[in-house]
Short mmCIF file of C-alpha atoms in Angstrom, two decimals:
data_model
loop_
_atom_site.label_atom_id
_atom_site.label_comp_id
_atom_site.label_asym_id
_atom_site.label_seq_id
_atom_site.Cartn_x
_atom_site.Cartn_y
_atom_site.Cartn_z
CA UNK A 1 24.58 86.13 25.64
CA UNK A 2 25.24 84.65 22.22
CA UNK A 3 28.73 84.35 20.75
CA UNK A 4 29.78 83.38 17.24
CA UNK A 5 33.27 82.21 16.32
CA UNK A 6 34.73 81.43 12.91
CA UNK A 7 37.78 79.39 12.06
CA UNK A 8 39.53 77.59 9.25
CA UNK A 9 41.92 74.65 9.57
CA UNK A 10 42.70 71.44 7.71
CA UNK A 11 40.65 72.56 4.67
CA UNK A 12 37.52 73.05 6.78
CA UNK A 13 35.72 76.24 7.73
CA UNK A 14 34.13 76.18 11.18
CA UNK A 15 31.30 78.23 12.64
CA UNK A 16 30.50 77.91 16.35
CA UNK A 17 27.40 79.51 17.80
CA UNK A 18 27.08 79.41 21.58
CA UNK A 19 24.29 80.65 23.80
CA UNK A 20 25.09 80.91 27.49
CA UNK A 21 22.07 81.00 29.74
CA UNK A 22 19.53 78.23 29.66
CA UNK A 23 20.66 75.00 28.06
CA UNK A 24 18.57 72.62 25.99
CA UNK A 25 17.37 69.60 27.99
CA UNK A 26 19.40 66.59 26.86
CA UNK A 27 16.33 64.56 25.91
CA UNK A 28 15.48 67.16 23.24
CA UNK A 29 18.90 67.28 21.53
CA UNK A 30 18.16 64.39 19.12
CA UNK A 31 15.01 66.18 17.89
CA UNK A 32 16.39 69.67 17.19
CA UNK A 33 16.81 69.05 13.46
CA UNK A 34 13.30 67.60 13.01
CA UNK A 35 11.01 69.80 10.89
CA UNK A 36 8.68 71.88 13.06
CA UNK A 37 10.22 70.81 16.39
CA UNK A 38 9.81 73.27 19.26
CA UNK A 39 11.07 73.02 22.78
CA UNK A 40 8.12 72.74 25.14
CA UNK A 41 7.00 75.78 27.10
CA UNK A 42 8.67 76.03 30.47
CA UNK A 43 8.01 78.83 32.95
CA UNK A 44 10.89 81.27 32.75
CA UNK A 45 12.47 79.35 29.89
CA UNK A 46 11.43 78.18 26.47
CA UNK A 47 8.76 79.67 24.28
CA UNK A 48 7.61 78.06 21.04
CA UNK A 49 8.53 81.05 18.88
CA UNK A 50 9.51 80.77 15.23
CA UNK A 51 8.61 77.99 12.84
CA UNK A 52 10.77 75.18 14.17
CA UNK A 53 12.53 74.89 10.80
CA UNK A 54 15.73 76.87 11.42
CA UNK A 55 17.99 73.96 12.35
CA UNK A 56 16.25 71.74 9.79
CA UNK A 57 17.13 74.16 6.97
CA UNK A 58 20.66 74.70 8.33
CA UNK A 59 21.24 70.94 8.64
CA UNK A 60 19.98 70.26 5.11
CA UNK A 61 22.22 73.02 3.71
CA UNK A 62 25.27 71.71 5.57
CA UNK A 63 24.66 68.09 4.50
CA UNK A 64 24.04 69.13 0.87
CA UNK A 65 27.52 70.69 0.94
CA UNK A 66 29.21 67.62 2.48
CA UNK A 67 29.51 69.31 5.86
CA UNK A 68 28.63 68.41 9.42
CA UNK A 69 26.44 70.06 12.04
CA UNK A 70 26.48 69.18 15.72
CA UNK A 71 24.37 70.60 18.54
CA UNK A 72 25.41 70.22 22.15
CA UNK A 73 24.21 71.32 25.59
CA UNK A 74 24.82 70.47 29.19
CA UNK A 75 21.06 70.69 29.78
CA UNK A 76 21.42 73.59 32.20
CA UNK A 77 23.59 76.53 31.20
CA UNK A 78 24.61 76.51 27.52
CA UNK A 79 23.67 75.49 24.00
CA UNK A 80 26.26 75.19 21.24
CA UNK A 81 25.91 74.52 17.53
CA UNK A 82 29.01 73.81 15.43
CA UNK A 83 29.11 73.68 11.63
CA UNK A 84 32.01 72.33 9.59
CA UNK A 85 32.19 72.95 5.82
CA UNK A 86 34.92 71.87 3.44
CA UNK A 87 36.89 74.61 1.76
CA UNK A 88 37.99 74.55 -1.89
#
């Protein structure tokens, strides 16, 4: 299941997207924002669907607006992406 949470504090808007199920292997976390990066195929797990540019575009948008983006996983059971953007 995927959950999305929104918040606002200290002049920052926050978006947290969390997927509970299969985590992202820790060795792949540093590469998630690379253009065209796909997780390798794994039986019962990852499939190279999409273009591999989703997090690249999101990261570029966030950085262009002086924000931050952080992806996290325990490597087994969840993946989380958090975005912080400054408010006016």
